[in-house]
PDB file of C-alpha atoms and ligand atoms in Angstrom:
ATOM      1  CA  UNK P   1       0.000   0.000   0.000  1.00 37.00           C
ATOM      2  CA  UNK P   2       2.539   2.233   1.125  1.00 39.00           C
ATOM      3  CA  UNK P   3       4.799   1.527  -2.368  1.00 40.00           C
ATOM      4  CA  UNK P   4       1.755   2.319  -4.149  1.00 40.00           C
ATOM      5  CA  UNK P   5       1.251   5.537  -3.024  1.00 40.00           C
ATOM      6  CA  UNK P   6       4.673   6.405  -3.725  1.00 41.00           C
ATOM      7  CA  UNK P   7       4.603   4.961  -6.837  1.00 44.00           C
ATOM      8  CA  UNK P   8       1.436   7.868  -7.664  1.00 42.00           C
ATOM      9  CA  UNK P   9       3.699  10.588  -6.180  1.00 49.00           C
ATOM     10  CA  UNK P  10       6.852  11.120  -8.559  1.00 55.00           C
ATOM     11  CA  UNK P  11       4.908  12.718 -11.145  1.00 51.00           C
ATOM     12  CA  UNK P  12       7.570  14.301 -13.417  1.00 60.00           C
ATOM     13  CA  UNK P  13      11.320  13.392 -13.678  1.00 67.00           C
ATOM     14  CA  UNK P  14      13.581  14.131 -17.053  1.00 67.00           C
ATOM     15  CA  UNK P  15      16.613  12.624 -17.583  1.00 68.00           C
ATOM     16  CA  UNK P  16      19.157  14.429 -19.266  1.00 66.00           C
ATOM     17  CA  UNK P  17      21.979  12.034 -20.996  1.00 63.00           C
ATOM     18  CA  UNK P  18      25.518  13.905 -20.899  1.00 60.00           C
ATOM     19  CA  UNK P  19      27.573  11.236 -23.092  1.00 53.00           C
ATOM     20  CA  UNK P  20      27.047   8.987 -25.678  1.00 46.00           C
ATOM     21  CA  UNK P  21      29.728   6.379 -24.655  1.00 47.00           C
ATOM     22  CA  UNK P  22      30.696   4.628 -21.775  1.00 47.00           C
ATOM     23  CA  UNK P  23      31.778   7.183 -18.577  1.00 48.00           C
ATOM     24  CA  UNK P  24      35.446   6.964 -17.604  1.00 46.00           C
ATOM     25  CA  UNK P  25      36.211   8.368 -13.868  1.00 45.00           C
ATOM     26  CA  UNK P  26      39.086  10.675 -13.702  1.00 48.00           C
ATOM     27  CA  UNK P  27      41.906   8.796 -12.015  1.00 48.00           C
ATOM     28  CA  UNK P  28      40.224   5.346 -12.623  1.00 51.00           C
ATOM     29  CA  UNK P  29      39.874   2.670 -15.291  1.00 48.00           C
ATOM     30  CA  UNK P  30      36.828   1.938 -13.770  1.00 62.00           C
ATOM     31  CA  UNK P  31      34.138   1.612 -16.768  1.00 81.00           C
ATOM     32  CA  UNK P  32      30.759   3.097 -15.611  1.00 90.00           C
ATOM     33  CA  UNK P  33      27.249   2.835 -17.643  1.00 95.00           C
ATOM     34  CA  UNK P  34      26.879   4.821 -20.499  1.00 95.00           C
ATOM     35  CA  UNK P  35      24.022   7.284 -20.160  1.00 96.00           C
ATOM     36  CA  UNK P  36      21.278   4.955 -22.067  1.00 96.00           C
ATOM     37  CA  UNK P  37      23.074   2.620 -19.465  1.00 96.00           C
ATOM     38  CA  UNK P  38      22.350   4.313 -16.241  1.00 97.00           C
ATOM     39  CA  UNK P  39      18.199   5.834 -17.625  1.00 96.00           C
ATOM     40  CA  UNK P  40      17.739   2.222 -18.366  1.00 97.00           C
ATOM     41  CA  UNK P  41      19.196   1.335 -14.664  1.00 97.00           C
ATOM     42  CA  UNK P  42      17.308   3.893 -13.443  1.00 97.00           C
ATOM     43  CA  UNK P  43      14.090   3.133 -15.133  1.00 97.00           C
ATOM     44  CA  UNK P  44      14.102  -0.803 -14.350  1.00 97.00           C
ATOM     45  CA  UNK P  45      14.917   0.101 -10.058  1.00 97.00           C
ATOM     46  CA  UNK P  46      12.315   2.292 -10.514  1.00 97.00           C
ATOM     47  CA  UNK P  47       9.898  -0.917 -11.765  1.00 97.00           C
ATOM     48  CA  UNK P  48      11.061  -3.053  -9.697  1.00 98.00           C
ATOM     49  CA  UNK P  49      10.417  -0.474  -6.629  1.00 97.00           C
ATOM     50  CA  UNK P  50       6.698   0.065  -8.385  1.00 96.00           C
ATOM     51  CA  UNK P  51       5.568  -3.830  -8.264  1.00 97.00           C
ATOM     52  CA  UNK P  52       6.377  -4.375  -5.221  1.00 97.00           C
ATOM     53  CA  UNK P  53       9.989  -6.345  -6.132  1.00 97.00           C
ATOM     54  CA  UNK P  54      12.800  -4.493  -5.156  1.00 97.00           C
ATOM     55  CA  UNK P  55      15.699  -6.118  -4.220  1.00 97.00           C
ATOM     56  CA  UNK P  56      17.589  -3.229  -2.411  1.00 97.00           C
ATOM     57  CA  UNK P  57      21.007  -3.674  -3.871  1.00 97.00           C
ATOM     58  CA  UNK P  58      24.233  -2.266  -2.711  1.00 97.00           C
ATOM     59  CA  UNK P  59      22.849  -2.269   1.023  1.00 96.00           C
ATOM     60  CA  UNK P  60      24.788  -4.738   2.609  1.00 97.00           C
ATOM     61  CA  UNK P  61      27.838  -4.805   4.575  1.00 97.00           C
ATOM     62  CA  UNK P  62      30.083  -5.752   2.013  1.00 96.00           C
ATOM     63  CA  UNK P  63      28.857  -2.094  -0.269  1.00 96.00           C
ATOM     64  CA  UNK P  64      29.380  -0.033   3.302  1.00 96.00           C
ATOM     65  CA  UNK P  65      32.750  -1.456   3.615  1.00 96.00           C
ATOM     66  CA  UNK P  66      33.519  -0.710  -0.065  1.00 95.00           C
ATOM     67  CA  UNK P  67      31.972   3.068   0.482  1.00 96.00           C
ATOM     68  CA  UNK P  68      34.706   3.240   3.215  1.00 96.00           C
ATOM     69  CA  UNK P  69      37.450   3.213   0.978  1.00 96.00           C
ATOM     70  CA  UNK P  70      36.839   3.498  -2.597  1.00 95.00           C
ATOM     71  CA  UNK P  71      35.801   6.870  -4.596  1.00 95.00           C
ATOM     72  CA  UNK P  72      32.420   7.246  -5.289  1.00 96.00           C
ATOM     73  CA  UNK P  73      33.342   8.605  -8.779  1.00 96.00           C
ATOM     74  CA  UNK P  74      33.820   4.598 -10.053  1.00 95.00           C
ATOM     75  CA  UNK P  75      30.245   4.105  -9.136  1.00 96.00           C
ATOM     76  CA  UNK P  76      27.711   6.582  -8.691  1.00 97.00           C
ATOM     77  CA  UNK P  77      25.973   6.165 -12.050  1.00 97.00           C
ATOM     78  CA  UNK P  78      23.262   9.409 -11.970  1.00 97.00           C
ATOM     79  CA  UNK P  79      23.134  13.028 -10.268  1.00 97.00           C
ATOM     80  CA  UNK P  80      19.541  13.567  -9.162  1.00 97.00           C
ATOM     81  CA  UNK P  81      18.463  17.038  -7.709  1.00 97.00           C
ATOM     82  CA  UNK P  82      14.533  16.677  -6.376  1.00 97.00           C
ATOM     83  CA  UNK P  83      12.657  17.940  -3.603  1.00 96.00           C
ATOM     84  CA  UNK P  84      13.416  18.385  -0.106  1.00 96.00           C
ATOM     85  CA  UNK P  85      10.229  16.018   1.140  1.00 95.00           C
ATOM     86  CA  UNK P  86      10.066  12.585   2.788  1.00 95.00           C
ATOM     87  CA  UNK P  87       7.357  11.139   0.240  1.00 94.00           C
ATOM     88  CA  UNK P  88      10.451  11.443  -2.049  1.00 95.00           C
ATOM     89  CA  UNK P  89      13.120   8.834  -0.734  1.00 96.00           C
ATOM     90  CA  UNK P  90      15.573   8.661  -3.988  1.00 97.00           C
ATOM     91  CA  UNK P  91      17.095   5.651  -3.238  1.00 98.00           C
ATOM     92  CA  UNK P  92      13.996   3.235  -2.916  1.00 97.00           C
ATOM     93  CA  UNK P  93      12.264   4.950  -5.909  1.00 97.00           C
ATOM     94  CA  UNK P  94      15.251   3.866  -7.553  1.00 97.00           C
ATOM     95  CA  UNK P  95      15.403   0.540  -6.277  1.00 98.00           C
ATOM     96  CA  UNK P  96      19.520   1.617  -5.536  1.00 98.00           C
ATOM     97  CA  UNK P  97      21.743   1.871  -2.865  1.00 98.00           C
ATOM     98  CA  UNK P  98      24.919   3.235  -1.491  1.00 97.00           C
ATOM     99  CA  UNK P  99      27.120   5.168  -3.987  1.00 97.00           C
ATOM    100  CA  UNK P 100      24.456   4.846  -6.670  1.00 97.00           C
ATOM    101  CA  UNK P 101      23.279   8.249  -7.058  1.00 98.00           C
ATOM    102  CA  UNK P 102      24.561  11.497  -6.479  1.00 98.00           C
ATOM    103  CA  UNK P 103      21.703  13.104  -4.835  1.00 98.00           C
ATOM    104  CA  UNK P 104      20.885  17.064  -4.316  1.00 98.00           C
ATOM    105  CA  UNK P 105      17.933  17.999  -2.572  1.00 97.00           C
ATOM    106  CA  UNK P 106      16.199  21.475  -2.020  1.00 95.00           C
ATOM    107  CA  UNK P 107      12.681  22.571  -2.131  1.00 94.00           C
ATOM    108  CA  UNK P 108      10.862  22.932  -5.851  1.00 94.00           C
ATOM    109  CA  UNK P 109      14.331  21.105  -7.290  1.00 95.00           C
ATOM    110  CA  UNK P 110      15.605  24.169  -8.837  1.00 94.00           C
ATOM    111  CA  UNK P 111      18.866  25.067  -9.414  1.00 93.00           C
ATOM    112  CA  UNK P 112      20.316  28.335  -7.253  1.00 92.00           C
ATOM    113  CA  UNK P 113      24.164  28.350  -7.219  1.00 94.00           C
ATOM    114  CA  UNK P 114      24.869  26.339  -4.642  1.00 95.00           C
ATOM    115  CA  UNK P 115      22.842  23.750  -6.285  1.00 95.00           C
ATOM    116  CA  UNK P 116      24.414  24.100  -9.152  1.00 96.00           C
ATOM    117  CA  UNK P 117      27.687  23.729  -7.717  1.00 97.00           C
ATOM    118  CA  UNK P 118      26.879  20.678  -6.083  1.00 97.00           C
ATOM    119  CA  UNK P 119      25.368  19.565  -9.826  1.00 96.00           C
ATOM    120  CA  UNK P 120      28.713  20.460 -11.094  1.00 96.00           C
ATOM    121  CA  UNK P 121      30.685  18.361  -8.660  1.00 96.00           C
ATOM    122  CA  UNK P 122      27.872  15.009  -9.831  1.00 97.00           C
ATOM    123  CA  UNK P 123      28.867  15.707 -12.664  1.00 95.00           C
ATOM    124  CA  UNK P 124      32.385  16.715 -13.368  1.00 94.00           C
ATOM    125  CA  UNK P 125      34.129  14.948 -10.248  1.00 95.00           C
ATOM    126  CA  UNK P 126      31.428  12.174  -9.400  1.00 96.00           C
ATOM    127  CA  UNK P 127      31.388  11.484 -13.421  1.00 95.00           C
ATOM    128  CA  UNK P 128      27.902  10.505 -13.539  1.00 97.00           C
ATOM    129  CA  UNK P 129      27.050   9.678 -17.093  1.00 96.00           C
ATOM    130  CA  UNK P 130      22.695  11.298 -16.644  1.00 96.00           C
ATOM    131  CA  UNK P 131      21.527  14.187 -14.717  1.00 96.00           C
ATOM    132  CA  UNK P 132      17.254  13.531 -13.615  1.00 96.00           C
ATOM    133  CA  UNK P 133      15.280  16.272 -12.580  1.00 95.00           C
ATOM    134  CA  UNK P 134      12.755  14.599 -10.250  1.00 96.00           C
ATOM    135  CA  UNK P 135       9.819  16.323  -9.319  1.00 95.00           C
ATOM    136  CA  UNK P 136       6.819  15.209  -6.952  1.00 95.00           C
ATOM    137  CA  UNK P 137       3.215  15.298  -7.140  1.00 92.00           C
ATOM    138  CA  UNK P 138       1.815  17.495  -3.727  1.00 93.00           C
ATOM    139  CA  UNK P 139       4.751  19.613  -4.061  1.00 95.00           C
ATOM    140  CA  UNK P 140       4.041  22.059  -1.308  1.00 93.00           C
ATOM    141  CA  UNK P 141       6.783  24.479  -2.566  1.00 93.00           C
ATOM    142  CA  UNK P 142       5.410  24.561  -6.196  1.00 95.00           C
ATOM    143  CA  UNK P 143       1.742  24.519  -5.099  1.00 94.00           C
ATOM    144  CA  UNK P 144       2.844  27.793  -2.879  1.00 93.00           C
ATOM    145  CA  UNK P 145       4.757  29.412  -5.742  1.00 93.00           C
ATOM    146  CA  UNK P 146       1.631  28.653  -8.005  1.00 94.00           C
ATOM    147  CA  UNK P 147      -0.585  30.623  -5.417  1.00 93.00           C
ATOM    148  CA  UNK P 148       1.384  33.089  -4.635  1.00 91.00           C
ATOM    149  CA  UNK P 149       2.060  33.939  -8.700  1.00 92.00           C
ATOM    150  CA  UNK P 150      -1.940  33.730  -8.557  1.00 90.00           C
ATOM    151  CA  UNK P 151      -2.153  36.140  -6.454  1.00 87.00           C
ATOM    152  CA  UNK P 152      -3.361  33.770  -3.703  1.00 86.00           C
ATOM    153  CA  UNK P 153      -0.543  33.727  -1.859  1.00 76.00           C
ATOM    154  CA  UNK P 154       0.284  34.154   1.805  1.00 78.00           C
ATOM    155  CA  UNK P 155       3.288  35.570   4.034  1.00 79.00           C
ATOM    156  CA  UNK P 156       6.019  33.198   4.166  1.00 78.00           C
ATOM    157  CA  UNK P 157       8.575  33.471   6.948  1.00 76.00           C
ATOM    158  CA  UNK P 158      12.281  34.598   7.284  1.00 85.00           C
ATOM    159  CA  UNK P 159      14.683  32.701   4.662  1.00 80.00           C
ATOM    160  CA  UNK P 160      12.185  30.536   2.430  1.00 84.00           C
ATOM    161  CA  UNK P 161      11.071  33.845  -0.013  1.00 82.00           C
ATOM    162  CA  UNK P 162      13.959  33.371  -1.590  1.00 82.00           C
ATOM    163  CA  UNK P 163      14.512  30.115  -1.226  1.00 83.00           C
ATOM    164  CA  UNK P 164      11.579  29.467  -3.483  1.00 85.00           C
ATOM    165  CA  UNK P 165      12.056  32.479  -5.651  1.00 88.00           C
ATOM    166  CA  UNK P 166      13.503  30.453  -8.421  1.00 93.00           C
ATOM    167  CA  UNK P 167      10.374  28.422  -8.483  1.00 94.00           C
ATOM    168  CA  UNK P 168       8.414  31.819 -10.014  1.00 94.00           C
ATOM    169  CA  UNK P 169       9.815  31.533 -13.452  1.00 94.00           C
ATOM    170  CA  UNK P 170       8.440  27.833 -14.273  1.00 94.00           C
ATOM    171  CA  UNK P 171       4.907  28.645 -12.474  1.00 95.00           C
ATOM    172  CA  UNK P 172       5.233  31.777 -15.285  1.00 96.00           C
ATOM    173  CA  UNK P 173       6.129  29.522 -18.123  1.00 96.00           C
ATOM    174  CA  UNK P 174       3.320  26.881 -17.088  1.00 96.00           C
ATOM    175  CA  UNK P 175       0.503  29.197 -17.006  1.00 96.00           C
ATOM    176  CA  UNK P 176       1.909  30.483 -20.399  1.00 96.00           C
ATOM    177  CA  UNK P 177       1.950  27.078 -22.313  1.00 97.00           C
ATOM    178  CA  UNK P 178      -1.167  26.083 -20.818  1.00 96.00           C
ATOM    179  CA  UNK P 179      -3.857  28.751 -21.148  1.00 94.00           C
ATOM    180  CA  UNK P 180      -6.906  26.418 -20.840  1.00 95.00           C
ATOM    181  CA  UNK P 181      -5.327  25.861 -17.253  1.00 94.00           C
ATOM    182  CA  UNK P 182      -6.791  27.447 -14.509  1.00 91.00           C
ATOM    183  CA  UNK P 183      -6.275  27.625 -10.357  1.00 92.00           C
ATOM    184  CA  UNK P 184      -4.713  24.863  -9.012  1.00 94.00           C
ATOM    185  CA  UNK P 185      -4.776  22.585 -12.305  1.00 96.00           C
ATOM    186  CA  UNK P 186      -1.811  25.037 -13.413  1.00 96.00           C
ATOM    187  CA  UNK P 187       0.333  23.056 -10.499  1.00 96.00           C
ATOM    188  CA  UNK P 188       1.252  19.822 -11.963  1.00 95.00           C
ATOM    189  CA  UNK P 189       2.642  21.435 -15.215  1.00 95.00           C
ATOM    190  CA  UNK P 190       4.614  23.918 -12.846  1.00 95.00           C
ATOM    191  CA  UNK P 191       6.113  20.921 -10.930  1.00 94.00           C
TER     192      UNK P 191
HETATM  193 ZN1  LIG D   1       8.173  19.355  -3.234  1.00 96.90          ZN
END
């Protein structure tokens, strides 16, 4: 039941290849997936996570001991940047484990420049071969932006204005591409 209703939460996620051939680490031989590697990795934890058959790989002692001493850069095979909510666990979704994905978290998954920075380091240090963009249905942070851009809005406190600041521009560009969209049905194409 529970893996169900997860399964009807991640709503949106785009995965961006960055290669077309296998991914060397810097400093290793080490061959990691190519990117049609890793989206199909991705996309078959994901089913097995959906029906209920995951088999929780690189969870056991043997893969903590190995995280202990070896650079994550020979494994971590996608950087994902999604929300900052617990109805979004990355790992399970993903059916993966530890050094598997290089993982950024922050409200609305957008990009500010420490976010990008950490993005740059997935990419360019951890070498992972995709980038995903993995958004969430009940996005409180998008549904807020949404109202606020609406004109519904109310006062948020101390730091999270701008935290979610970066969120206005794709509430702007999803009430723009869908103009049969009204009130809250403009939400899931923001997210
Ligand atoms: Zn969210």
């Amino acid at each position: 039941m529970m893996k169900k209703t997860l399964k009807s939460i991640v709503v949106a996620s785009c995965f961006l290849a960055l290669t077309s051939g296998p991914v060397f680490a810097s400093g290793s031989k080490a061959a990691k997936p190519s990117p049609d590697e890793a989206i199909a990795m991705l996309k078959a934890g994901n089913d097995r996570f959906v029906s209920g058959k995951a088999t929780h790989p690189h969870t056991d002692a043997a893969r903590l001991a190995l995280a202990g001493k070896e650079n994550q850069g020979d494994h971590a095979y996608a950087t994902v940047i999604t929300c900052s909510d617990s109805r979004v666990p990355v790992e399970l979704l993903f059916d993966a484990g530890v050094m598997d994905l290089f993982v950024i978290r922050v409200a609305g998954n957008v990009l500010d420049v420490d976010e990008v920075g950490s993005v740059e380091y997935g990419l360019a240090h951890v070498n992972t071969p995709v980038f995903v963009v993995l958004g969430h249905t009940q996005c409180g942070a998008v549904t807020a932006v949404t109202k606020a851009v609406q004109g519904h809005g109310h006062q948020l406190e101390r730091n999270i204005p701008p935290l979610v600041d970066n969120i206005i521009p794709a509430v702007k560009k999803a009430i723009a591409y869908n103009p049969s969209a009204h009130g809250d049905d403009i939400i899931p194409y923001a997210i």
